[in-house]
Short mmCIF file of N, CA and C in Angstrom, two decimals:
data_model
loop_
_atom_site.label_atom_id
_atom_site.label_comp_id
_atom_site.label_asym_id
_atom_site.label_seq_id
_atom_site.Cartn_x
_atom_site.Cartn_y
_atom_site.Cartn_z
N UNK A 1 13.89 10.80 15.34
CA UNK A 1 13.18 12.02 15.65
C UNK A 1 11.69 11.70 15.63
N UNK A 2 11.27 11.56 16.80
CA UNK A 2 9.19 11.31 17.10
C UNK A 2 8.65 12.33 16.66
N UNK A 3 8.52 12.95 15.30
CA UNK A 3 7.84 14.47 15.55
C UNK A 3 6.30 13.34 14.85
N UNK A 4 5.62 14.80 15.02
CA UNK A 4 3.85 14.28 14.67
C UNK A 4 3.81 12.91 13.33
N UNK A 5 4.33 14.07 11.89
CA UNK A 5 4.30 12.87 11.01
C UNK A 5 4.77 11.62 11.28
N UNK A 6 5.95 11.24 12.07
CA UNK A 6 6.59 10.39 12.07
C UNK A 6 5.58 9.24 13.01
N UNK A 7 5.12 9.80 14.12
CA UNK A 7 4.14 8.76 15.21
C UNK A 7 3.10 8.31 14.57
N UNK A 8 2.45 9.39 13.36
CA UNK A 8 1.46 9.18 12.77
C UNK A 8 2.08 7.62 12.02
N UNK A 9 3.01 7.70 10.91
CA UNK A 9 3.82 6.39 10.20
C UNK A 9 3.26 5.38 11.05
N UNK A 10 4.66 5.88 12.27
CA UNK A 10 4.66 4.27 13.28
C UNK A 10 3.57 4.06 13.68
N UNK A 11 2.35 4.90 13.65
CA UNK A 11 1.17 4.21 14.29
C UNK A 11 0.32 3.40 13.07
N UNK A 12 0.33 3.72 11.97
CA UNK A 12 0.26 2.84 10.65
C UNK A 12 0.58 1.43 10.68
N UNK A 13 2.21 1.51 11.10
CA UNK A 13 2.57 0.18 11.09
C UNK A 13 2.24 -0.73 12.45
N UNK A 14 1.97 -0.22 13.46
CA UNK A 14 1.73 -1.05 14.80
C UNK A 14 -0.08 -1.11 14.67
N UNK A 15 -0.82 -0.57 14.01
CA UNK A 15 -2.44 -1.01 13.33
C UNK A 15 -2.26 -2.02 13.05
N UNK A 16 -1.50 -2.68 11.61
CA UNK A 16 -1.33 -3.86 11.05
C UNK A 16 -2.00 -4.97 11.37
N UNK A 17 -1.27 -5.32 12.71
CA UNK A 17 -1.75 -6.48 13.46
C UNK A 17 -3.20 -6.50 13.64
N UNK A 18 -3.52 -5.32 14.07
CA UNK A 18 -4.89 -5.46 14.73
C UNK A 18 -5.98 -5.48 13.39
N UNK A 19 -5.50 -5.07 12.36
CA UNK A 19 -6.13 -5.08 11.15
C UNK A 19 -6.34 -6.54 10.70
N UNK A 20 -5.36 -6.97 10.98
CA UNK A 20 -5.35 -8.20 10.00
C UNK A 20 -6.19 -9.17 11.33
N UNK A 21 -6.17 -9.05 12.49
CA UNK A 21 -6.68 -9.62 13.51
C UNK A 21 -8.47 -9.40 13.10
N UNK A 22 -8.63 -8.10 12.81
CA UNK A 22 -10.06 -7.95 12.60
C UNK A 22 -10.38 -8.30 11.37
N UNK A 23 -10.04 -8.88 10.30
CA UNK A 23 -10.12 -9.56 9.59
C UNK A 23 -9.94 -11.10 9.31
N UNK A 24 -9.18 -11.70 9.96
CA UNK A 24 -8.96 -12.82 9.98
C UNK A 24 -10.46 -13.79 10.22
N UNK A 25 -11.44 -13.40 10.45
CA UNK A 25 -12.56 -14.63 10.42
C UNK A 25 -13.52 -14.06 9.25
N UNK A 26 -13.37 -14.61 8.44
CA UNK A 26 -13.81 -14.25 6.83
C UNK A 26 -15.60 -14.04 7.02
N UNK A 27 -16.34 -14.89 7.93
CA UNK A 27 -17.48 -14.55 7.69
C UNK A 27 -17.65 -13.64 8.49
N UNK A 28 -17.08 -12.74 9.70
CA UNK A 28 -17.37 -11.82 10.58
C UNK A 28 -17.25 -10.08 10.22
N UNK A 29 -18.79 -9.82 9.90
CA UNK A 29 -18.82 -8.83 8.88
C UNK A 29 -18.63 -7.62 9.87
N UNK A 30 -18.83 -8.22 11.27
CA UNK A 30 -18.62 -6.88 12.17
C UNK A 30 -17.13 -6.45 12.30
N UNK A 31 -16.72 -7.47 12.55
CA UNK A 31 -14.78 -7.73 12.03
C UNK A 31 -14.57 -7.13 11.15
N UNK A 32 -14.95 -7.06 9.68
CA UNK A 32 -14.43 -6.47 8.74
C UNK A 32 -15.24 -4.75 8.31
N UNK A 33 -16.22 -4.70 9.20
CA UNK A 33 -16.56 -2.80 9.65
C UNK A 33 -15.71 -2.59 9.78
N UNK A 34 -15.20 -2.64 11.58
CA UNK A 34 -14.20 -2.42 12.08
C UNK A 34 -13.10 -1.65 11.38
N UNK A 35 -12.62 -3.45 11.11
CA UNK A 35 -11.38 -3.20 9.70
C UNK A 35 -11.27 -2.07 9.13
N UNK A 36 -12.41 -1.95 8.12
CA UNK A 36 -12.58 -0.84 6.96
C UNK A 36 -12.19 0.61 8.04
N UNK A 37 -13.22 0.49 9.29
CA UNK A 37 -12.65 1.96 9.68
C UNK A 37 -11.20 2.02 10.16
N UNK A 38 -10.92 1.15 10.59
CA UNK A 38 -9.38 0.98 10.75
C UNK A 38 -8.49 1.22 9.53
N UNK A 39 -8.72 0.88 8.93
CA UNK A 39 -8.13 0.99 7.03
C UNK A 39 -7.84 2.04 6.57
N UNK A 40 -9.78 2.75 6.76
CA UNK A 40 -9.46 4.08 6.59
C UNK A 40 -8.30 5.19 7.34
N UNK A 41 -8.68 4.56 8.65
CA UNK A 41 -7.67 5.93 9.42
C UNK A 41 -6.07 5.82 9.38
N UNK A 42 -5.91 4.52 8.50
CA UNK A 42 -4.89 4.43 8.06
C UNK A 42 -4.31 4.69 6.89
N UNK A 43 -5.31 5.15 6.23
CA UNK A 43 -5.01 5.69 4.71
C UNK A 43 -5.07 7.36 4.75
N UNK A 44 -5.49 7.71 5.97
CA UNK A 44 -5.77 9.25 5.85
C UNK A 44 -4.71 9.66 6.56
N UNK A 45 -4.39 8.56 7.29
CA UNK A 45 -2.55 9.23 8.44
C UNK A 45 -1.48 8.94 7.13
N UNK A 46 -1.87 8.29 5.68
CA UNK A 46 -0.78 8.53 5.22
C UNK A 46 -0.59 9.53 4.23
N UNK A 47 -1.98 10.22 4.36
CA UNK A 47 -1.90 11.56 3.77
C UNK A 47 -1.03 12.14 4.57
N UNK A 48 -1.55 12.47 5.93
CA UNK A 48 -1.34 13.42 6.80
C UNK A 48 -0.06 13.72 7.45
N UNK A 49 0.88 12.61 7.22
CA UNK A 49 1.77 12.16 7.72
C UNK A 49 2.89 13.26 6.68
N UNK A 50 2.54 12.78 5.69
CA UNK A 50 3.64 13.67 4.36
C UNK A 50 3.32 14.68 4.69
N UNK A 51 1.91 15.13 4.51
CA UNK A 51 1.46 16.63 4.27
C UNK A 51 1.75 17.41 5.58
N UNK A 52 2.09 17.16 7.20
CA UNK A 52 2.36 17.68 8.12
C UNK A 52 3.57 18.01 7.51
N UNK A 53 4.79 16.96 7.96
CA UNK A 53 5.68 16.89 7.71
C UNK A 53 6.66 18.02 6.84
N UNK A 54 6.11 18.28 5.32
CA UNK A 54 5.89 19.26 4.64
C UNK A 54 6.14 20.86 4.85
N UNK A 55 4.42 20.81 5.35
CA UNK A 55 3.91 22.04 6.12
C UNK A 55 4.62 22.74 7.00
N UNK A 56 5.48 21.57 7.87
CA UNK A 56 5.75 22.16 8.97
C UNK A 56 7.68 22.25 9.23
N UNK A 57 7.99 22.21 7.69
CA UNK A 57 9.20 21.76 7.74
C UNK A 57 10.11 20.50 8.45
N UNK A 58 9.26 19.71 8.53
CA UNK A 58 9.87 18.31 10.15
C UNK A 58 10.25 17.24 8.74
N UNK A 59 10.30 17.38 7.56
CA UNK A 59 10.29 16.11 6.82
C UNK A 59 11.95 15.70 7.24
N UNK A 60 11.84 14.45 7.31
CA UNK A 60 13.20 13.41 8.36
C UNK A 60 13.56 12.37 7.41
N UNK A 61 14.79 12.05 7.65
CA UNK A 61 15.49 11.03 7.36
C UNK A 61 14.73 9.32 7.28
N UNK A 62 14.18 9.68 8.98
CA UNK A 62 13.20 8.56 9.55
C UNK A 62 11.99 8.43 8.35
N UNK A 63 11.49 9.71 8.22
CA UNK A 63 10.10 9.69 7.92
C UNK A 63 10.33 8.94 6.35
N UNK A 64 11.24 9.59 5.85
CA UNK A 64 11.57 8.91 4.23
C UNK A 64 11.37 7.89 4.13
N UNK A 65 12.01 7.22 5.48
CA UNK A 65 12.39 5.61 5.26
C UNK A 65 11.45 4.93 5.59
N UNK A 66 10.25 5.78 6.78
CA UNK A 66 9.06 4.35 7.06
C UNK A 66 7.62 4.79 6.51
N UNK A 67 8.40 5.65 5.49
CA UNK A 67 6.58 6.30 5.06
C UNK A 67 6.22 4.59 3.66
N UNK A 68 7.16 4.84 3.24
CA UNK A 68 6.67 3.53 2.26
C UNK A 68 7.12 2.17 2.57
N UNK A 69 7.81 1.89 3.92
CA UNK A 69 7.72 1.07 4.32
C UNK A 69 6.12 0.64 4.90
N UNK A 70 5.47 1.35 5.53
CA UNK A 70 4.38 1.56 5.81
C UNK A 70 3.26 1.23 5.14
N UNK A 71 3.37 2.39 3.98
CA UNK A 71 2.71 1.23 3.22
C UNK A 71 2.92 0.25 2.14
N UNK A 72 3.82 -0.23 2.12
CA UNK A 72 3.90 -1.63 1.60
C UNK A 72 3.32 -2.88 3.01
N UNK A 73 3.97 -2.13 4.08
CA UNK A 73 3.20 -3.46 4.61
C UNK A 73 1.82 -3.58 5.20
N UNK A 74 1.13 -2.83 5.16
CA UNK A 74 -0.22 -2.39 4.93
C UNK A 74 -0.85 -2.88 3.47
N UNK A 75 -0.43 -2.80 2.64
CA UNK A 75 -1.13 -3.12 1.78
C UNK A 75 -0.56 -4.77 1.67
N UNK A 76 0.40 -5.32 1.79
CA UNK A 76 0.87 -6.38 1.95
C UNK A 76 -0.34 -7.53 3.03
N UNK A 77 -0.11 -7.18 3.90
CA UNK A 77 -1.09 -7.36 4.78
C UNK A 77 -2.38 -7.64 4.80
N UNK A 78 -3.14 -6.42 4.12
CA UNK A 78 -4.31 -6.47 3.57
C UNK A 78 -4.53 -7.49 2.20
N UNK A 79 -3.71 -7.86 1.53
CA UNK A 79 -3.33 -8.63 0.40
C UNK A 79 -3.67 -10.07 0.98
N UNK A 80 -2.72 -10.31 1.67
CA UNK A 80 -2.57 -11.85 2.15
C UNK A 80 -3.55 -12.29 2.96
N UNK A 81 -4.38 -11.37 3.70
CA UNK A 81 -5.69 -11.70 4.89
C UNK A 81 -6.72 -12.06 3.56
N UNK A 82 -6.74 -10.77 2.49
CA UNK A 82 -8.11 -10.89 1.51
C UNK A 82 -7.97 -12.48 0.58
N UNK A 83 -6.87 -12.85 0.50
CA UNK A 83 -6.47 -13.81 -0.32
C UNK A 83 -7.10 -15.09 0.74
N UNK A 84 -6.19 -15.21 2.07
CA UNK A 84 -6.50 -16.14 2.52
C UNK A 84 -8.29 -16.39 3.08
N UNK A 85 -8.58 -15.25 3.18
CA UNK A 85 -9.97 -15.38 3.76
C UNK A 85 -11.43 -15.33 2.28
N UNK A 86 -10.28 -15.17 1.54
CA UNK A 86 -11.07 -16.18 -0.38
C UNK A 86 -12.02 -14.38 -0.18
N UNK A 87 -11.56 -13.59 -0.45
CA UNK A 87 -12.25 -12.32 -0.60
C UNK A 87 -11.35 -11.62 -2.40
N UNK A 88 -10.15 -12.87 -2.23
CA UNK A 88 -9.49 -12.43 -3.54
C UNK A 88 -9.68 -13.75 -4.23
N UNK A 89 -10.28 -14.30 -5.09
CA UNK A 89 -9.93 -15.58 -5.63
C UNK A 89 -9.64 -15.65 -7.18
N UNK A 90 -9.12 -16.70 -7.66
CA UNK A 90 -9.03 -17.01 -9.08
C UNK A 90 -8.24 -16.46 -9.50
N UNK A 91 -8.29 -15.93 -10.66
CA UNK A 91 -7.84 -15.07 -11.71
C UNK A 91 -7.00 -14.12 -10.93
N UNK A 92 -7.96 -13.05 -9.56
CA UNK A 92 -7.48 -11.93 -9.51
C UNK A 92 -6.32 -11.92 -8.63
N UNK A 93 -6.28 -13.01 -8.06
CA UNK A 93 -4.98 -13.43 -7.31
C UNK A 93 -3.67 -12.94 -8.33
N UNK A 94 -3.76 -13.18 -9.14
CA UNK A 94 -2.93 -12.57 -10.16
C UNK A 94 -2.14 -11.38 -9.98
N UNK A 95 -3.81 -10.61 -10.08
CA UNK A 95 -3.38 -8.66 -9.68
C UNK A 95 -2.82 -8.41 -8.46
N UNK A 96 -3.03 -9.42 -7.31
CA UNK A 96 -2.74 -9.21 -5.98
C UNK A 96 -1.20 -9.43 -5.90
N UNK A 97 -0.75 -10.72 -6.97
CA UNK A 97 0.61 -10.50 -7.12
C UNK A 97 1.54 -9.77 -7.43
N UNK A 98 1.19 -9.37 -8.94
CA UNK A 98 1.46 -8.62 -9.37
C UNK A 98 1.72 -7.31 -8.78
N UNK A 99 1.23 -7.03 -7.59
CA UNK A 99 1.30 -5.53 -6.34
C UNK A 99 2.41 -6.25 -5.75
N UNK A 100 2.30 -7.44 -5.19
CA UNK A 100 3.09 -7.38 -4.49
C UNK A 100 4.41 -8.14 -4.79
N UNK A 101 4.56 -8.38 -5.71
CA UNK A 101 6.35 -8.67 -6.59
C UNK A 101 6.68 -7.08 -6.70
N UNK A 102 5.93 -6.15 -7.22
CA UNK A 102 5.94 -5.20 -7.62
C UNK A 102 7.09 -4.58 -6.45
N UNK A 103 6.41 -4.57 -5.31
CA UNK A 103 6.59 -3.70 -4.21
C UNK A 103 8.16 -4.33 -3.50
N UNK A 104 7.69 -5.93 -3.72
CA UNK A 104 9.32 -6.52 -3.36
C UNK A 104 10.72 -5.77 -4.23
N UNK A 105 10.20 -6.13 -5.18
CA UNK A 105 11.16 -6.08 -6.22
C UNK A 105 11.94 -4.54 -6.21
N UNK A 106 10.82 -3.60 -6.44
CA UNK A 106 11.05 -2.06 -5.87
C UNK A 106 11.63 -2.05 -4.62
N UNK A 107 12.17 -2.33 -3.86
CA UNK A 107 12.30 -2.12 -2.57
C UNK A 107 13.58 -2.63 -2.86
N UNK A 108 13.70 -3.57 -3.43
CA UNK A 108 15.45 -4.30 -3.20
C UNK A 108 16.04 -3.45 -4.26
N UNK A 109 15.21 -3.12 -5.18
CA UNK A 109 16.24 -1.61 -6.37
C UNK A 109 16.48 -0.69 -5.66
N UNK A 110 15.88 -0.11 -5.02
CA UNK A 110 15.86 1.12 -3.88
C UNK A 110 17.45 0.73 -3.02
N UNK A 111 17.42 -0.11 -2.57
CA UNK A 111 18.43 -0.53 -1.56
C UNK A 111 19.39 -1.02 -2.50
N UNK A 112 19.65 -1.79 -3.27
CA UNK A 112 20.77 -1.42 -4.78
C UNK A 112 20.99 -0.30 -4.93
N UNK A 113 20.44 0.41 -5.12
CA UNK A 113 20.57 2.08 -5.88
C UNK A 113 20.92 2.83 -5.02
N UNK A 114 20.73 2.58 -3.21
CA UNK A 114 21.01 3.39 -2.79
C UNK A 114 22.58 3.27 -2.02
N UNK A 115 22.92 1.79 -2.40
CA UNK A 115 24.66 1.70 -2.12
C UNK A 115 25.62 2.13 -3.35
N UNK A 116 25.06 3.23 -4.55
CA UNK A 116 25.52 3.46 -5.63
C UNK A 116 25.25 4.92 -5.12
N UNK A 117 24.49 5.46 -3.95
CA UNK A 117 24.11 6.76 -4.03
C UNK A 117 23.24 7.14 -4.97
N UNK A 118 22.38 6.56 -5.49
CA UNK A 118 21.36 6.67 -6.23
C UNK A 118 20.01 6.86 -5.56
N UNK A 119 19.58 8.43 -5.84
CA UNK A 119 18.48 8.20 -5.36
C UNK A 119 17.14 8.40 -5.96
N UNK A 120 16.16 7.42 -5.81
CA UNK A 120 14.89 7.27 -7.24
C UNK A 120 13.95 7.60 -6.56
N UNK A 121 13.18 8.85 -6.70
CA UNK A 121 12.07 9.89 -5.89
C UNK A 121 10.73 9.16 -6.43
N UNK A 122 10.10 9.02 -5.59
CA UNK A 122 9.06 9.15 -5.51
C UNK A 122 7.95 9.31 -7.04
N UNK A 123 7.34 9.00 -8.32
CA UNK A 123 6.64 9.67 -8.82
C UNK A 123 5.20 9.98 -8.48
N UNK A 124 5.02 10.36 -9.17
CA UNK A 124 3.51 11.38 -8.86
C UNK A 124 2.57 10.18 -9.19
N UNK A 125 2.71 9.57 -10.40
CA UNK A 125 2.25 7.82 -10.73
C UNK A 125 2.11 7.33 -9.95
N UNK A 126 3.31 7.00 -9.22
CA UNK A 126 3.40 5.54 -7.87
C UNK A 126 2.91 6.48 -6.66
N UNK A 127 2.35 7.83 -6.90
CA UNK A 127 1.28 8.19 -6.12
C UNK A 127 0.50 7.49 -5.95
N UNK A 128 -0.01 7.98 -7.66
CA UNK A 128 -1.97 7.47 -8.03
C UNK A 128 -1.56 5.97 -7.86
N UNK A 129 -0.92 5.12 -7.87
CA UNK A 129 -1.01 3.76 -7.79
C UNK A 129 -1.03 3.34 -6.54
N UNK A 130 -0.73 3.80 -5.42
CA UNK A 130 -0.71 3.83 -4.08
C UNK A 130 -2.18 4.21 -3.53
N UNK A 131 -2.49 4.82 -3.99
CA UNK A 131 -3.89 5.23 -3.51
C UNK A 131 -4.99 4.66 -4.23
N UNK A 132 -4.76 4.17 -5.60
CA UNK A 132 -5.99 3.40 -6.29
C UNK A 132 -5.46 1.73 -5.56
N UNK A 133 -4.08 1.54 -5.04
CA UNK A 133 -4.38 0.59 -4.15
C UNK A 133 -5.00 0.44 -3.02
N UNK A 134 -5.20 1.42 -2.17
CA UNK A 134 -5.55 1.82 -1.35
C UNK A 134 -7.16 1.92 -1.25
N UNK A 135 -7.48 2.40 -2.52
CA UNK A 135 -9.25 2.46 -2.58
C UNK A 135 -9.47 1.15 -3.14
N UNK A 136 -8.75 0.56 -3.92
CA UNK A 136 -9.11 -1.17 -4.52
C UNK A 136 -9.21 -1.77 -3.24
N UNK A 137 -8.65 -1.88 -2.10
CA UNK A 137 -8.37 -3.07 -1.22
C UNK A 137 -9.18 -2.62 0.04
N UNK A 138 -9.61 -0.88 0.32
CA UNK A 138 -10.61 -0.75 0.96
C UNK A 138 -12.17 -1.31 0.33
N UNK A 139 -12.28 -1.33 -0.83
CA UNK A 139 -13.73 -1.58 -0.81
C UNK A 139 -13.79 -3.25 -0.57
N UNK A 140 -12.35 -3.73 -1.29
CA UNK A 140 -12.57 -5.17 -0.80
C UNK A 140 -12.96 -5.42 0.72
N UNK A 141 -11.97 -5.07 1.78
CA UNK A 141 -12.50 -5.11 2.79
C UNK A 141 -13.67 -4.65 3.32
N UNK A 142 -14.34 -3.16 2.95
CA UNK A 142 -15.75 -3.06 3.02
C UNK A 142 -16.54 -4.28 2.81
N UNK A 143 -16.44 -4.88 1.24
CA UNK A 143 -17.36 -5.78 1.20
C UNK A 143 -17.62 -6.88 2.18
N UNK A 144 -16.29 -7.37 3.02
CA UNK A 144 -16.80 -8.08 4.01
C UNK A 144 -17.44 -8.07 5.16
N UNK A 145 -17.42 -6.74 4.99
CA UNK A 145 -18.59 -5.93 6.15
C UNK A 145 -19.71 -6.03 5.44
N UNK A 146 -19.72 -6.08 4.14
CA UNK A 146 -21.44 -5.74 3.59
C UNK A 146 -21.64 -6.54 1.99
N UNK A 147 -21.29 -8.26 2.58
CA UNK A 147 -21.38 -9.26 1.23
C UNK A 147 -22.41 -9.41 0.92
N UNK A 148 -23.65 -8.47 1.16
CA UNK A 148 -25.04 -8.81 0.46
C UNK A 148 -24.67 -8.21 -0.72
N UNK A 149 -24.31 -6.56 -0.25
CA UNK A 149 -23.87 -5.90 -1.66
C UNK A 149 -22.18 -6.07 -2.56
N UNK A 150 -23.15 -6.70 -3.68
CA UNK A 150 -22.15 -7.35 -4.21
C UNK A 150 -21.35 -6.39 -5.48
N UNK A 151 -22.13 -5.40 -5.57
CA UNK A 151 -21.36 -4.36 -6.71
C UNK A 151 -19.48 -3.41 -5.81
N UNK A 152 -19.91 -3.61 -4.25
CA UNK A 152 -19.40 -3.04 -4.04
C UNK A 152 -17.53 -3.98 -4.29
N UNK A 153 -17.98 -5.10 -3.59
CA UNK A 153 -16.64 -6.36 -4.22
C UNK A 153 -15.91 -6.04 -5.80
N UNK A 154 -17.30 -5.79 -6.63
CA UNK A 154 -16.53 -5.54 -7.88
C UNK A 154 -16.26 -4.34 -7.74
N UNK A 155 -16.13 -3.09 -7.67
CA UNK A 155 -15.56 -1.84 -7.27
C UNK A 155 -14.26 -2.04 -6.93
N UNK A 156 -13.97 -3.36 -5.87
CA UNK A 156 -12.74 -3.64 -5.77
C UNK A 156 -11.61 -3.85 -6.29
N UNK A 157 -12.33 -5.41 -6.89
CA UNK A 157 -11.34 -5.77 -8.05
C UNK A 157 -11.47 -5.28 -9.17
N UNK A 158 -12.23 -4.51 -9.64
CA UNK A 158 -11.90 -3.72 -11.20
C UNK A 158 -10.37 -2.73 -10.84
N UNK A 159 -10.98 -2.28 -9.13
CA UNK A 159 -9.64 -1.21 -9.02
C UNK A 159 -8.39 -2.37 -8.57
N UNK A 160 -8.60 -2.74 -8.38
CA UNK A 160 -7.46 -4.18 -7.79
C UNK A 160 -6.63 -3.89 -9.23
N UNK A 161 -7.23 -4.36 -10.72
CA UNK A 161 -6.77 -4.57 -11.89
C UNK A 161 -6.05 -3.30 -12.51
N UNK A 162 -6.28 -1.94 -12.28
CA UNK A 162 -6.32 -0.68 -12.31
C UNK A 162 -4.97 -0.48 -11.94
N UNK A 163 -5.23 -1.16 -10.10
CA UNK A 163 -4.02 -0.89 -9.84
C UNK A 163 -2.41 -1.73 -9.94
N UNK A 164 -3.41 -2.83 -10.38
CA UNK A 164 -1.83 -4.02 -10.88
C UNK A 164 -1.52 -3.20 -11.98
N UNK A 165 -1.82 -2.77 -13.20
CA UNK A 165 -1.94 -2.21 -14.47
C UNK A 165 -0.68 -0.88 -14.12
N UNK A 166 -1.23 0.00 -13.32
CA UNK A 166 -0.01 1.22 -12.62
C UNK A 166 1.27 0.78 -11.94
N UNK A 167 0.65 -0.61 -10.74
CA UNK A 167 1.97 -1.31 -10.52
C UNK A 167 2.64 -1.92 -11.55
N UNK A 168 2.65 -2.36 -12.58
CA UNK A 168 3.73 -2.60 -13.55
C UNK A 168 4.32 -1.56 -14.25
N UNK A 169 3.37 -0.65 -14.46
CA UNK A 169 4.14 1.01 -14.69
C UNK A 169 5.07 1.49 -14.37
N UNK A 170 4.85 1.25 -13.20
CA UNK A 170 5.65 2.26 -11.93
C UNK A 170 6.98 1.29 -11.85
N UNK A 171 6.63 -0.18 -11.92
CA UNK A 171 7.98 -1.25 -11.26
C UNK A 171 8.78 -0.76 -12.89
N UNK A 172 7.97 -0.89 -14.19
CA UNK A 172 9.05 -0.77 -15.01
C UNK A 172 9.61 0.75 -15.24
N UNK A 173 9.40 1.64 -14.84
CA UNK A 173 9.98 3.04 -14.93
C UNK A 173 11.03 3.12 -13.61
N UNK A 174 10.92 2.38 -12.46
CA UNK A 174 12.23 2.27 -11.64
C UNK A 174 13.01 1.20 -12.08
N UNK A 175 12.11 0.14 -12.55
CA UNK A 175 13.38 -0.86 -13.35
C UNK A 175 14.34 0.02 -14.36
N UNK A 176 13.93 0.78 -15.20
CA UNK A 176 14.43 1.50 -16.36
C UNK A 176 15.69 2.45 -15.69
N UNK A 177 15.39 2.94 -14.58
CA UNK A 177 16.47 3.49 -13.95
C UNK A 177 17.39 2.51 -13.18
N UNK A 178 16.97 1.96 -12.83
CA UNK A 178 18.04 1.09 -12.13
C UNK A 178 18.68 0.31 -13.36
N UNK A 179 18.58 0.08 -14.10
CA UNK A 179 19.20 -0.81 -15.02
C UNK A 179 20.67 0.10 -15.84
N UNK A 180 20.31 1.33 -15.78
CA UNK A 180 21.46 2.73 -16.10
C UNK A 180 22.64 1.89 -15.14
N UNK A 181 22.47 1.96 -14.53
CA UNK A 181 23.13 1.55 -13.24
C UNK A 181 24.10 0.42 -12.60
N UNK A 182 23.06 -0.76 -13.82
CA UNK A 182 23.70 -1.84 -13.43
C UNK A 182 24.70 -2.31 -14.66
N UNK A 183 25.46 -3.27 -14.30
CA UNK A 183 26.91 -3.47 -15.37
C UNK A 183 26.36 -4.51 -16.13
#
């Protein structure tokens, strides 16, 4: 079913490419403008996407299934470009993992749980952790639009850490349910 929220999703996920395309040359700060506005209008269609949806009674089967597909691979994405283009280094590579085992790992419980008919909603948490990922990995990419200013990089990774900190939250409160579950 193509209704609004749903094109909004798929247009999330068919950005990707071009995101990670406008990022891919680490010193090209016009590349990573771009990006950021690209980022953004991808973080605001995933407001908009639920909240239509909602509003307008259209929430779908479809939409369930590619709203957090969406963003996992969006933030996935954005993960592996910032890493490879050394915008994530050292230590914080860590936190970047830590998101994204997180998100693997969640995803294959989801699909366990859901050949048991189990179904594990959404919390209001792995909201705020979705979106403090979301503002952690936009300012990273900002900064490569604007590496003179360097407070703004740390803005990043403090929230980068923020949000590994919620991603282990969130992975162990669906671990905790899925484990009811398992023999």
């Amino acid at each position: 079913m193509l209704t609004l929220p749903n094109l909004l999703t798929l247009s999330r996920i068919l950005a990707v490419p071009l995101l990670a395309a406008l990022m891919w040359w680490p010193g090209w700060a016009a590349g990573y403008a771009l990006a950021f506005g690209l980022y953004c209008l991808m973080g605001i269609t995933d407001y908009f996407d639920g909240y239509l949806a909602r509003a307008q009674g259209t929430v779908s089967k479809l939409g369930v299934f590619l709203d957090p597909i969406a963003d996992k691979i969006m933030i996935a994405a954005v993960i592996l470009i910032l890493v490879a283009a050394r915008q994530i280094v050292g230590l914080h590579v860590v936190a970047a993992l830590v998101i994204l085992l997180r998100e693997i790992a969640v995803s294959g419980l989801r699909e366990f749980l859901a050949q048991l008919s189990v179904s594990v909603p959404v919390s209001q948490l792995a909201k705020w952790k979705t979106t403090l990922q979301i503002i952690a990995l936009g300012a990273l990419v900002l900064a490569g639009a604007l590496p003179a200013i360097a407070w703004i990089k740390g803005v990043g990774l403090v929230s980068l850490w923020f949000a590994a900190g919620l991603t282990l939250i969130t992975g162990w409160d669906y671990l905790r349910v899925g484990l009811k579950h398992m023999d």
